Structure formats: structure tokens, C-alpha cells
Amino acid sequence: MIKGAIIGLGKMGLSHAAIVGAHPKVDMVAVCDTSSLVLDAFKKFTQVHTYSDYQEMIKKENPDFVVIATPTRFHYAMVKYALENGKHVYCEKPFSLHAYEGEELVHLAQSKELINQVGYHNHFIGTFRELKRLLQTGILGEIVHFTGEAYGPVVIKEKGGTWRSKPEEGGGCLYDYASHVLNLIQETIGRPTEASGSQLKHIYSKGVEDAVYCSLKLENGVSGQLAVNWSDETHRKMTTSLSIIGKNGKIICDATEIKIYLKEPVKKEGLEQGWTTKYITDFAIPVNYYLRGEEYSAQIDNFIDCIVNNKQSVYNTFEQGLYTDKVVEMIIADAKK
Amino acid sequence: MDKVLFGDNQFFAVNHASDEKARAQSIRFKEDKAIMKVLDDAIDLGINTFMCTTHDRIANICDILRANPEKYKNFNIYPCMPYAHKYANAVTELGIIGTIKQYVPGNLFGTFAKGGMAFVNKDFIKLIELLIDAEMKMFKGINTPVIFIQNVIVDMILGLKMHGVLKAYDEYIRKKYNAEPGYITMNMPALLDVLNSLGIDNPIICSSINKIGFRMSGGIELYEKYLQERQFRPIAMQVLAAGALRPKEAIEYLGKFSNIESVLFGASSKGHIQETKDLIESTI
């Protein structure tokens, strides 16, 4: 058994705590949060040790890994402390608020040879994995354009008062919602190197943007567009999709299905000319414990497997998370022009 | 429990295989009367149980049921609480304390806030009871013989090993609502073990059961073993595996397990409801 601990018990932290708690190879020894309400719930109903000071927790409990799911502004100090104390670290997205801080953490994790992972869960959704595989086989021919989108009903009226409504703390649609799509574009199609025409739009929030629109150019020369809006109540929950147009057709992919249109059939993939739709039921990654979606368990399973087998993850390394932070900074700089 | 339980996903744009189909459903069921028309069709076909989440719009449906007591006197609702997205979106926006403040009704939480957290710390069970009462308010005067707790909560409690919460839920539903508690889960074998360890025998558990093992965490072999060997009252859901299976082969698979009491399914057309109901009743 390896020992794990959780720092930050908000929505994602509780979800991670449940997944880590259910993992057969892990003993979840401790949790840390500043809310006495949440800690007291753990005290009343579980045997897990509770802390309000993460440094004390790491020292006393000496876990093999920590999961950090605090507001983004705390990531740097917490990740740094955990790495310096030799802990493997799983950190929620977005990774860092300032790329120079993220840079330092990437180097620290690499020099200490510690397993590191960031919580961009879309890479653990079977349809998006299939999309990446199909693109790598080149079935679309030369890529002409892409569109990355995400919509959801997070802020649908004028109010707010948590860290998510403060830009300096990593709140706002760009850090919170658009980062998912940017990371997906980055790892599936190519790394963005230039943002233009960026618009950060306020709809209901005062301090932060509720929507992000921009054009992106990727390192491989492909260009496309980003459209993300977290004040869209026509969606029941967050809906993320990528559309890619190539000279030989088009693929539209979301978390539930992947729709492929081909001008010419691709025999080795068994894909005919015209439309083919494939569903998540064929691609879902099997998990031993399910909470809210296979992807949330699958990403933690991946992290734990990497620790047990002492090999770095190919998915969601700190370096990949840092690159997304840099793209976020590109968009902010462009919007200010 | 009836063999056929009519579900509500189709009314609320929940489709596990296609966001596009979900959107089409959301347009079709924009008006409450469109939902009521389908429920009336189901009732005409002899379906008497509607298993639904505590979505705001269900409150409107309950108003219609109460306004026509004679017509709906044999109609049962199995509430499934909570409507999780309401809380999940609220937690993102307001934080955990803010969400509790928003949804726990009135004075009691006010008392908590004034008296500081010390009071809360001692009384989680009371807080759970208040949340249950808030969710159940819309069903006043309606038959709710079984009351479910949704999978996202059951499974989170399971992972966090906060088993006392399940025990508190079970006792409160029996005592206050004189109803049978039910559990929805994506982790049926693990849940049954825990419920049994708490002394909750022969529980009603609603879980995915389909021949491709979709959303059957722990694996299809373990599910089949539990269905064959263990004592509980299973309800099968996601029997079509989000549309991957045809109704006939899907229901035939369920026929292998003699203790499955009920099948939960949702549909929008009368023909489709009839066909699925007939299949279930001839197989289960």
C-alpha cells in the first residue's frame, strides 16, 4: 500500500478524496482544509486524520503522494513544499498563476524525479483519446482548421463572491473553463504559439470574464478558433468539443460521441466514405470505482500506477500543464493589446 | 415494486450517448404539458411508477398530480435526491458553505451561522435530515413508497468511507417518510458489501446492468456473481448501455438473473414505451 493525502476539500478535492479512498493500492491517511465544517465531517464519519496546516500534515503523515486541489493561487507554494519533501504530486488545473512559478516547479519535479500530474481529465475520456489516435493516423489529410469549444451553466446570474470571481486568484472562465479546451487542443492537435483577436467578455460576473473567444495558431502551422462560455445555461453541464476540418473530411468530437466525415474511405480504419458515428460506450476506460465519470477515476489510477511502477506519466505532466498556463498568458496579453 | 419503472432522463436532456440527442429532448420537453402527455401515455399503458430526480420542474409535475387526485390516485413517484447538478454548479460558484446556506431552508442554518460552527460540528445528522426535507418538500401529498439517494452522493460517501451517512439516511427515510430507502450506484458490489456491514439487509439497489458491462464498476463478472448469489432487491438501469444494445437483446440478458425486481427505463413515444414494457414484463 502507498500512502496518499489530499490538500483542499472543495468539489474536486472531495471527488479526488473519494477516488483515492476507494483505490485498492492506496491508504488515504490524511486530508487538509481550512473549513472546520468539512474537516469535522471527516472526523465524525471516518478514521482519516485531519489537518488545517498542509506542512504539518506532510511532515507528520509522511505520505508517498499528495493531491492538491486548492484555489490556484496556493498551488505554487504547496506543490513546491511537497516536492521539496520528496512527495509525488497530483495538482488540479490550472497548474500555476504565473508561468515563471510553474517553470520552477517543473524543474524541481524533474530534478527530484518525482511523479507529477495535472488534472486535465479530458485526456482520460475515451472519445478524445480516439480522436487523437485518428488524427495521428492522418485520416483527415492536411488539417485546414479547428474549433475548440466549451459551454456550461456556471455563472448564470449577477452575483458571486468566491475566489472564482477574482482574476488575480485564478478565477474566471479563461483559467477555469477555457484552460480545459486549450490543453485539449495542445495535446491533441498541436501546441498554440500565437493568440490573436482575443476577447475576454463579461456577461454576469463583475471581476472576471464569463466568455473567451480567440484565434490560435499552432506550432505545426494549423490555425483555428476557441469559443468558451461558462454562462450558457442551454447546457445542463460542461460540454466540451473539438471539430477538426481536413482536406479529406471532418471530425467532431465530444465526451459522448465522435462523428467522422470522410471524402474518401480509409480502409485500414474500416471507415467508409461519408459519416460514421462512434460512441463512448466503445471507448470508455474501465475503472474499478466510478464517481461522476470514468475519466476522474482513470486519471487518478494513472497517477498511482506511475508511482507504483516508478515511471513518469505520458498524460498531463506538469510541463504540459505549464504550457497551457503559457497559452492562457498569451491570450491575456493579446486581449490587452 | 412494479416490474416497470418509468424514468425521467429523456425529459431533462440527459443522454449518455449523445449531447445532440440531449438537446433535441430539451427542446421537445420545454413545456411541462409535454412531459405530462408522455406520463399519461405511460399510465394508459399500465405503468404506475415514475422514478425521477428532484429537479425543479418535477415540482410542477407534482402540482398537476395533486390537482387531479382521482386520476392519479394509484400513481407512485420514487424520488431520487438530490438533483446533483444544482448543487455542483452552486459549489463552484458559492463554495460548500455558501451552497448549504442557499439550500438549507430558513432559520436553522441561520442559527448555525450565528452560533458559529460549533453547533454544526455536533449535528451533521440533523443537517442531512434538513437537506432531505428540503428535497422532499415538492412531493407533499404524493405517494412516495421508495425514496432514492442519487449515485453521485452514494458513490462519494462510499469512496470517502463515510458510511454513517448512509445509515442516517436509511433510518430517517424509514422513520420520517414511512418509506423504503433506495440506493442508486455505479459501484453495486462495493455498495452492497457496505450496506450489509451496516446491518442494512436486503436493500433496494438501482445500478447499471447490461451485457456489455457499461458503467458496471468492479467489472461485469463481479456484478453477475452478486446478482446470482447475494440477497438484495436489484433494479436494473442503463440496460440499453446508452443505446449500444437493442431492447430485445438487452432485456433478454436481464432474464438470466431471477432476483432483478424492476427495470428502470425512459422513452418518449407511446409505441416505444409499449414495446419496452412488454419486453420487460415477458422476461423479468
PDB file of N, CA, C and O in Angstrom, chain A residues 108-166:
ATOM      1  N   LEU A 108      11.867  21.444 -10.620  1.00  0.00           N
ATOM      2  CA  LEU A 108      12.024  20.804  -9.313  1.00  0.00           C
ATOM      3  C   LEU A 108      11.543  19.345  -9.365  1.00  0.00           C
ATOM      4  O   LEU A 108      12.235  18.435  -8.895  1.00  0.00           O
ATOM      5  N   ALA A 109      10.371  19.141  -9.980  1.00  0.00           N
ATOM      6  CA  ALA A 109       9.828  17.779 -10.076  1.00  0.00           C
ATOM      7  C   ALA A 109      10.752  16.901 -10.909  1.00  0.00           C
ATOM      8  O   ALA A 109      11.010  15.739 -10.554  1.00  0.00           O
ATOM      9  N   GLN A 110      11.278  17.459 -11.994  1.00  0.00           N
ATOM     10  CA  GLN A 110      12.163  16.675 -12.859  1.00  0.00           C
ATOM     11  C   GLN A 110      13.473  16.349 -12.149  1.00  0.00           C
ATOM     12  O   GLN A 110      13.943  15.213 -12.198  1.00  0.00           O
ATOM     13  N   SER A 111      14.051  17.339 -11.455  1.00  0.00           N
ATOM     14  CA  SER A 111      15.340  17.095 -10.811  1.00  0.00           C
ATOM     15  C   SER A 111      15.205  16.099  -9.659  1.00  0.00           C
ATOM     16  O   SER A 111      16.119  15.338  -9.376  1.00  0.00           O
ATOM     17  N   LYS A 112      14.051  16.101  -9.023  1.00  0.00           N
ATOM     18  CA  LYS A 112      13.847  15.149  -7.914  1.00  0.00           C
ATOM     19  C   LYS A 112      13.258  13.821  -8.397  1.00  0.00           C
ATOM     20  O   LYS A 112      12.996  12.927  -7.583  1.00  0.00           O
ATOM     21  N   GLU A 113      13.006  13.748  -9.699  1.00  0.00           N
ATOM     22  CA  GLU A 113      12.444  12.534 -10.310  1.00  0.00           C
ATOM     23  C   GLU A 113      11.167  12.075  -9.610  1.00  0.00           C
ATOM     24  O   GLU A 113      10.993  10.897  -9.296  1.00  0.00           O
ATOM     25  N   LEU A 114      10.280  13.052  -9.376  1.00  0.00           N
ATOM     26  CA  LEU A 114       9.008  12.728  -8.735  1.00  0.00           C
ATOM     27  C   LEU A 114       7.889  12.701  -9.778  1.00  0.00           C
ATOM     28  O   LEU A 114       7.922  13.460 -10.747  1.00  0.00           O
ATOM     29  N   ILE A 115       6.932  11.797  -9.563  1.00  0.00           N
ATOM     30  CA  ILE A 115       5.799  11.687 -10.490  1.00  0.00           C
ATOM     31  C   ILE A 115       4.937  12.938 -10.328  1.00  0.00           C
ATOM     32  O   ILE A 115       4.624  13.352  -9.205  1.00  0.00           O
ATOM     33  N   ASN A 116       4.578  13.535 -11.449  1.00  0.00           N
ATOM     34  CA  ASN A 116       3.771  14.751 -11.386  1.00  0.00           C
ATOM     35  C   ASN A 116       2.676  14.713 -12.429  1.00  0.00           C
ATOM     36  O   ASN A 116       2.885  14.274 -13.550  1.00  0.00           O
ATOM     37  N   GLN A 117       1.510  15.178 -12.051  1.00  0.00           N
ATOM     38  CA  GLN A 117       0.367  15.143 -12.970  1.00  0.00           C
ATOM     39  C   GLN A 117      -0.581  16.300 -12.657  1.00  0.00           C
ATOM     40  O   GLN A 117      -0.717  16.709 -11.503  1.00  0.00           O
ATOM     41  N   VAL A 118      -1.226  16.808 -13.719  1.00  0.00           N
ATOM     42  CA  VAL A 118      -2.185  17.908 -13.585  1.00  0.00           C
ATOM     43  C   VAL A 118      -3.561  17.378 -14.001  1.00  0.00           C
ATOM     44  O   VAL A 118      -3.669  16.482 -14.837  1.00  0.00           O
ATOM     45  N   GLY A 119      -4.622  17.952 -13.444  1.00  0.00           N
ATOM     46  CA  GLY A 119      -5.960  17.379 -13.602  1.00  0.00           C
ATOM     47  C   GLY A 119      -6.754  17.735 -14.840  1.00  0.00           C
ATOM     48  O   GLY A 119      -7.938  18.069 -14.735  1.00  0.00           O
ATOM     49  N   TYR A 120      -6.143  17.663 -16.004  1.00  0.00           N
ATOM     50  CA  TYR A 120      -6.933  17.870 -17.227  1.00  0.00           C
ATOM     51  C   TYR A 120      -7.570  16.534 -17.632  1.00  0.00           C
ATOM     52  O   TYR A 120      -6.999  15.758 -18.389  1.00  0.00           O
ATOM     53  N   HIS A 121      -8.791  16.317 -17.136  1.00  0.00           N
ATOM     54  CA  HIS A 121      -9.375  14.976 -17.219  1.00  0.00           C
ATOM     55  C   HIS A 121      -9.811  14.572 -18.625  1.00  0.00           C
ATOM     56  O   HIS A 121     -10.051  13.398 -18.876  1.00  0.00           O
ATOM     57  N   ASN A 122      -9.926  15.534 -19.542  1.00  0.00           N
ATOM     58  CA  ASN A 122     -10.414  15.162 -20.882  1.00  0.00           C
ATOM     59  C   ASN A 122      -9.539  14.106 -21.568  1.00  0.00           C
ATOM     60  O   ASN A 122     -10.028  13.353 -22.409  1.00  0.00           O
ATOM     61  N   HIS A 123      -8.255  14.060 -21.202  1.00  0.00           N
ATOM     62  CA  HIS A 123      -7.366  13.058 -21.815  1.00  0.00           C
ATOM     63  C   HIS A 123      -7.683  11.641 -21.360  1.00  0.00           C
ATOM     64  O   HIS A 123      -7.121  10.684 -21.867  1.00  0.00           O
ATOM     65  N   PHE A 124      -8.582  11.520 -20.383  1.00  0.00           N
ATOM     66  CA  PHE A 124      -8.988  10.190 -19.906  1.00  0.00           C
ATOM     67  C   PHE A 124     -10.411   9.849 -20.341  1.00  0.00           C
ATOM     68  O   PHE A 124     -11.017   8.918 -19.822  1.00  0.00           O
ATOM     69  N   ILE A 125     -10.902  10.634 -21.294  1.00  0.00           N
ATOM     70  CA  ILE A 125     -12.197  10.322 -21.907  1.00  0.00           C
ATOM     71  C   ILE A 125     -11.920   9.605 -23.229  1.00  0.00           C
ATOM     72  O   ILE A 125     -11.161  10.097 -24.071  1.00  0.00           O
ATOM     73  N   GLY A 126     -12.518   8.424 -23.372  1.00  0.00           N
ATOM     74  CA  GLY A 126     -12.209   7.548 -24.495  1.00  0.00           C
ATOM     75  C   GLY A 126     -12.375   8.188 -25.864  1.00  0.00           C
ATOM     76  O   GLY A 126     -11.588   7.942 -26.781  1.00  0.00           O
ATOM     77  N   THR A 127     -13.407   9.019 -26.025  1.00  0.00           N
ATOM     78  CA  THR A 127     -13.641   9.620 -27.348  1.00  0.00           C
ATOM     79  C   THR A 127     -12.506  10.568 -27.734  1.00  0.00           C
ATOM     80  O   THR A 127     -12.065  10.579 -28.884  1.00  0.00           O
ATOM     81  N   PHE A 128     -12.033  11.360 -26.776  1.00  0.00           N
ATOM     82  CA  PHE A 128     -10.941  12.290 -27.095  1.00  0.00           C
ATOM     83  C   PHE A 128      -9.637  11.532 -27.382  1.00  0.00           C
ATOM     84  O   PHE A 128      -8.831  11.953 -28.196  1.00  0.00           O
ATOM     85  N   ARG A 129      -9.447  10.407 -26.691  1.00  0.00           N
ATOM     86  CA  ARG A 129      -8.271   9.570 -26.988  1.00  0.00           C
ATOM     87  C   ARG A 129      -8.348   9.016 -28.402  1.00  0.00           C
ATOM     88  O   ARG A 129      -7.361   8.977 -29.135  1.00  0.00           O
ATOM     89  N   GLU A 130      -9.566   8.580 -28.784  1.00  0.00           N
ATOM     90  CA  GLU A 130      -9.756   8.045 -30.129  1.00  0.00           C
ATOM     91  C   GLU A 130      -9.534   9.148 -31.163  1.00  0.00           C
ATOM     92  O   GLU A 130      -8.929   8.909 -32.211  1.00  0.00           O
ATOM     93  N   LEU A 131      -9.984  10.353 -30.861  1.00  0.00           N
ATOM     94  CA  LEU A 131      -9.762  11.486 -31.770  1.00  0.00           C
ATOM     95  C   LEU A 131      -8.265  11.680 -32.004  1.00  0.00           C
ATOM     96  O   LEU A 131      -7.809  11.815 -33.153  1.00  0.00           O
ATOM     97  N   LYS A 132      -7.495  11.687 -30.927  1.00  0.00           N
ATOM     98  CA  LYS A 132      -6.055  11.899 -31.052  1.00  0.00           C
ATOM     99  C   LYS A 132      -5.422  10.797 -31.903  1.00  0.00           C
ATOM    100  O   LYS A 132      -4.595  11.063 -32.781  1.00  0.00           O
ATOM    101  N   ARG A 133      -5.847   9.565 -31.631  1.00  0.00           N
ATOM    102  CA  ARG A 133      -5.298   8.433 -32.388  1.00  0.00           C
ATOM    103  C   ARG A 133      -5.621   8.582 -33.877  1.00  0.00           C
ATOM    104  O   ARG A 133      -4.756   8.416 -34.734  1.00  0.00           O
ATOM    105  N   LEU A 134      -6.883   8.907 -34.171  1.00  0.00           N
ATOM    106  CA  LEU A 134      -7.298   9.046 -35.575  1.00  0.00           C
ATOM    107  C   LEU A 134      -6.515  10.163 -36.272  1.00  0.00           C
ATOM    108  O   LEU A 134      -6.090  10.011 -37.418  1.00  0.00           O
ATOM    109  N   LEU A 135      -6.327  11.277 -35.572  1.00  0.00           N
ATOM    110  CA  LEU A 135      -5.574  12.391 -36.181  1.00  0.00           C
ATOM    111  C   LEU A 135      -4.135  11.970 -36.476  1.00  0.00           C
ATOM    112  O   LEU A 135      -3.575  12.326 -37.507  1.00  0.00           O
ATOM    113  N   GLN A 136      -3.562  11.191 -35.546  1.00  0.00           N
ATOM    114  CA  GLN A 136      -2.174  10.751 -35.747  1.00  0.00           C
ATOM    115  C   GLN A 136      -2.032   9.823 -36.953  1.00  0.00           C
ATOM    116  O   GLN A 136      -0.980   9.796 -37.583  1.00  0.00           O
ATOM    117  N   THR A 137      -3.103   9.093 -37.283  1.00  0.00           N
ATOM    118  CA  THR A 137      -3.028   8.234 -38.468  1.00  0.00           C
ATOM    119  C   THR A 137      -3.172   9.043 -39.757  1.00  0.00           C
ATOM    120  O   THR A 137      -2.982   8.525 -40.843  1.00  0.00           O
ATOM    121  N   GLY A 138      -3.556  10.311 -39.609  1.00  0.00           N
ATOM    122  CA  GLY A 138      -3.640  11.188 -40.778  1.00  0.00           C
ATOM    123  C   GLY A 138      -4.877  10.994 -41.634  1.00  0.00           C
ATOM    124  O   GLY A 138      -4.891  11.376 -42.810  1.00  0.00           O
ATOM    125  N   ILE A 139      -5.964  10.459 -41.067  1.00  0.00           N
ATOM    126  CA  ILE A 139      -7.144  10.168 -41.908  1.00  0.00           C
ATOM    127  C   ILE A 139      -7.780  11.414 -42.514  1.00  0.00           C
ATOM    128  O   ILE A 139      -8.474  11.305 -43.518  1.00  0.00           O
ATOM    129  N   LEU A 140      -7.560  12.574 -41.901  1.00  0.00           N
ATOM    130  CA  LEU A 140      -8.188  13.781 -42.445  1.00  0.00           C
ATOM    131  C   LEU A 140      -7.335  14.443 -43.528  1.00  0.00           C
ATOM    132  O   LEU A 140      -7.734  15.445 -44.115  1.00  0.00           O
ATOM    133  N   GLY A 141      -6.143  13.893 -43.788  1.00  0.00           N
ATOM    134  CA  GLY A 141      -5.251  14.566 -44.724  1.00  0.00           C
ATOM    135  C   GLY A 141      -4.725  15.840 -44.086  1.00  0.00           C
ATOM    136  O   GLY A 141      -4.671  15.957 -42.863  1.00  0.00           O
ATOM    137  N   GLU A 142      -4.380  16.799 -44.906  1.00  0.00           N
ATOM    138  CA  GLU A 142      -3.839  18.056 -44.379  1.00  0.00           C
ATOM    139  C   GLU A 142      -4.922  18.775 -43.576  1.00  0.00           C
ATOM    140  O   GLU A 142      -6.047  18.938 -44.023  1.00  0.00           O
ATOM    141  N   ILE A 143      -4.583  19.193 -42.332  1.00  0.00           N
ATOM    142  CA  ILE A 143      -5.575  19.876 -41.483  1.00  0.00           C
ATOM    143  C   ILE A 143      -5.721  21.331 -41.929  1.00  0.00           C
ATOM    144  O   ILE A 143      -4.728  22.035 -42.154  1.00  0.00           O
ATOM    145  N   VAL A 144      -6.961  21.763 -42.059  1.00  0.00           N
ATOM    146  CA  VAL A 144      -7.260  23.108 -42.545  1.00  0.00           C
ATOM    147  C   VAL A 144      -7.611  24.059 -41.400  1.00  0.00           C
ATOM    148  O   VAL A 144      -7.198  25.218 -41.375  1.00  0.00           O
ATOM    149  N   HIS A 145      -8.382  23.537 -40.432  1.00  0.00           N
ATOM    150  CA  HIS A 145      -8.913  24.424 -39.394  1.00  0.00           C
ATOM    151  C   HIS A 145      -9.425  23.585 -38.221  1.00  0.00           C
ATOM    152  O   HIS A 145      -9.813  22.439 -38.398  1.00  0.00           O
ATOM    153  N   PHE A 146      -9.415  24.192 -37.039  1.00  0.00           N
ATOM    154  CA  PHE A 146     -10.062  23.510 -35.905  1.00  0.00           C
ATOM    155  C   PHE A 146     -10.908  24.515 -35.127  1.00  0.00           C
ATOM    156  O   PHE A 146     -10.669  25.732 -35.191  1.00  0.00           O
ATOM    157  N   THR A 147     -11.875  23.987 -34.392  1.00  0.00           N
ATOM    158  CA  THR A 147     -12.643  24.804 -33.451  1.00  0.00           C
ATOM    159  C   THR A 147     -12.679  24.054 -32.128  1.00  0.00           C
ATOM    160  O   THR A 147     -13.012  22.872 -32.087  1.00  0.00           O
ATOM    161  N   GLY A 148     -12.313  24.733 -31.053  1.00  0.00           N
ATOM    162  CA  GLY A 148     -12.394  24.135 -29.714  1.00  0.00           C
ATOM    163  C   GLY A 148     -13.425  24.908 -28.913  1.00  0.00           C
ATOM    164  O   GLY A 148     -13.357  26.139 -28.840  1.00  0.00           O
ATOM    165  N   GLU A 149     -14.375  24.190 -28.344  1.00  0.00           N
ATOM    166  CA  GLU A 149     -15.470  24.874 -27.646  1.00  0.00           C
ATOM    167  C   GLU A 149     -15.781  24.244 -26.290  1.00  0.00           C
ATOM    168  O   GLU A 149     -15.606  23.043 -26.109  1.00  0.00           O
ATOM    169  N   ALA A 150     -16.270  25.063 -25.383  1.00  0.00           N
ATOM    170  CA  ALA A 150     -16.823  24.538 -24.121  1.00  0.00           C
ATOM    171  C   ALA A 150     -17.894  25.501 -23.641  1.00  0.00           C
ATOM    172  O   ALA A 150     -17.709  26.722 -23.696  1.00  0.00           O
ATOM    173  N   TYR A 151     -18.997  24.938 -23.212  1.00  0.00           N
ATOM    174  CA  TYR A 151     -20.109  25.748 -22.714  1.00  0.00           C
ATOM    175  C   TYR A 151     -20.677  25.096 -21.464  1.00  0.00           C
ATOM    176  O   TYR A 151     -20.642  23.877 -21.323  1.00  0.00           O
ATOM    177  N   GLY A 152     -21.217  25.930 -20.591  1.00  0.00           N
ATOM    178  CA  GLY A 152     -21.818  25.364 -19.390  1.00  0.00           C
ATOM    179  C   GLY A 152     -22.483  26.437 -18.541  1.00  0.00           C
ATOM    180  O   GLY A 152     -22.318  27.626 -18.792  1.00  0.00           O
ATOM    181  N   PRO A 153     -23.235  26.000 -17.526  1.00  0.00           N
ATOM    182  CA  PRO A 153     -24.033  26.935 -16.730  1.00  0.00           C
ATOM    183  C   PRO A 153     -23.408  27.251 -15.371  1.00  0.00           C
ATOM    184  O   PRO A 153     -24.037  27.053 -14.349  1.00  0.00           O
ATOM    185  N   VAL A 154     -22.169  27.767 -15.341  1.00  0.00           N
ATOM    186  CA  VAL A 154     -21.530  28.016 -14.034  1.00  0.00           C
ATOM    187  C   VAL A 154     -22.017  29.326 -13.413  1.00  0.00           C
ATOM    188  O   VAL A 154     -22.436  29.363 -12.264  1.00  0.00           O
ATOM    189  N   VAL A 155     -21.947  30.401 -14.185  1.00  0.00           N
ATOM    190  CA  VAL A 155     -22.390  31.707 -13.671  1.00  0.00           C
ATOM    191  C   VAL A 155     -23.552  32.167 -14.542  1.00  0.00           C
ATOM    192  O   VAL A 155     -23.353  32.585 -15.683  1.00  0.00           O
ATOM    193  N   ILE A 156     -24.764  32.050 -14.024  1.00  0.00           N
ATOM    194  CA  ILE A 156     -25.913  32.376 -14.881  1.00  0.00           C
ATOM    195  C   ILE A 156     -26.738  33.520 -14.305  1.00  0.00           C
ATOM    196  O   ILE A 156     -27.817  33.808 -14.769  1.00  0.00           O
ATOM    197  N   LYS A 157     -26.208  34.168 -13.286  1.00  0.00           N
ATOM    198  CA  LYS A 157     -26.835  35.420 -12.846  1.00  0.00           C
ATOM    199  C   LYS A 157     -25.785  36.303 -12.181  1.00  0.00           C
ATOM    200  O   LYS A 157     -24.691  35.838 -11.861  1.00  0.00           O
ATOM    201  N   GLU A 158     -26.180  37.566 -11.976  1.00  0.00           N
ATOM    202  CA  GLU A 158     -25.197  38.528 -11.487  1.00  0.00           C
ATOM    203  C   GLU A 158     -25.000  38.434  -9.988  1.00  0.00           C
ATOM    204  O   GLU A 158     -25.759  39.006  -9.222  1.00  0.00           O
ATOM    205  N   LYS A 159     -24.016  37.670  -9.596  1.00  0.00           N
ATOM    206  CA  LYS A 159     -23.556  37.655  -8.211  1.00  0.00           C
ATOM    207  C   LYS A 159     -22.260  36.866  -8.155  1.00  0.00           C
ATOM    208  O   LYS A 159     -21.693  36.524  -9.180  1.00  0.00           O
ATOM    209  N   GLY A 160     -21.793  36.573  -7.001  1.00  0.00           N
ATOM    210  CA  GLY A 160     -20.536  35.841  -6.918  1.00  0.00           C
ATOM    211  C   GLY A 160     -19.725  36.398  -5.785  1.00  0.00           C
ATOM    212  O   GLY A 160     -19.929  37.516  -5.347  1.00  0.00           O
ATOM    213  N   GLY A 161     -18.818  35.624  -5.277  1.00  0.00           N
ATOM    214  CA  GLY A 161     -18.059  36.124  -4.153  1.00  0.00           C
ATOM    215  C   GLY A 161     -16.967  35.171  -3.722  1.00  0.00           C
ATOM    216  O   GLY A 161     -16.351  35.355  -2.699  1.00  0.00           O
ATOM    217  N   THR A 162     -16.699  34.102  -4.489  1.00  0.00           N
ATOM    218  CA  THR A 162     -15.619  33.195  -4.127  1.00  0.00           C
ATOM    219  C   THR A 162     -14.372  33.577  -4.926  1.00  0.00           C
ATOM    220  O   THR A 162     -14.394  34.515  -5.723  1.00  0.00           O
ATOM    221  N   TRP A 163     -13.306  32.815  -4.731  1.00  0.00           N
ATOM    222  CA  TRP A 163     -12.057  33.094  -5.456  1.00  0.00           C
ATOM    223  C   TRP A 163     -12.258  32.985  -6.961  1.00  0.00           C
ATOM    224  O   TRP A 163     -11.517  33.555  -7.735  1.00  0.00           O
ATOM    225  N   ARG A 164     -13.285  32.250  -7.362  1.00  0.00           N
ATOM    226  CA  ARG A 164     -13.506  32.099  -8.795  1.00  0.00           C
ATOM    227  C   ARG A 164     -13.958  33.391  -9.463  1.00  0.00           C
ATOM    228  O   ARG A 164     -14.026  33.481 -10.673  1.00  0.00           O
ATOM    229  N   SER A 165     -14.332  34.398  -8.652  1.00  0.00           N
ATOM    230  CA  SER A 165     -14.690  35.673  -9.266  1.00  0.00           C
ATOM    231  C   SER A 165     -13.549  36.692  -9.171  1.00  0.00           C
ATOM    232  O   SER A 165     -13.733  37.865  -9.415  1.00  0.00           O
ATOM    233  N   LYS A 166     -12.342  36.210  -8.791  1.00  0.00           N
ATOM    234  CA  LYS A 166     -11.190  37.117  -8.708  1.00  0.00           C
ATOM    235  C   LYS A 166     -10.098  36.690  -9.696  1.00  0.00           C
ATOM    236  O   LYS A 166      -9.518  35.614  -9.548  1.00  0.00           O
TER     237      LYS A 166
END
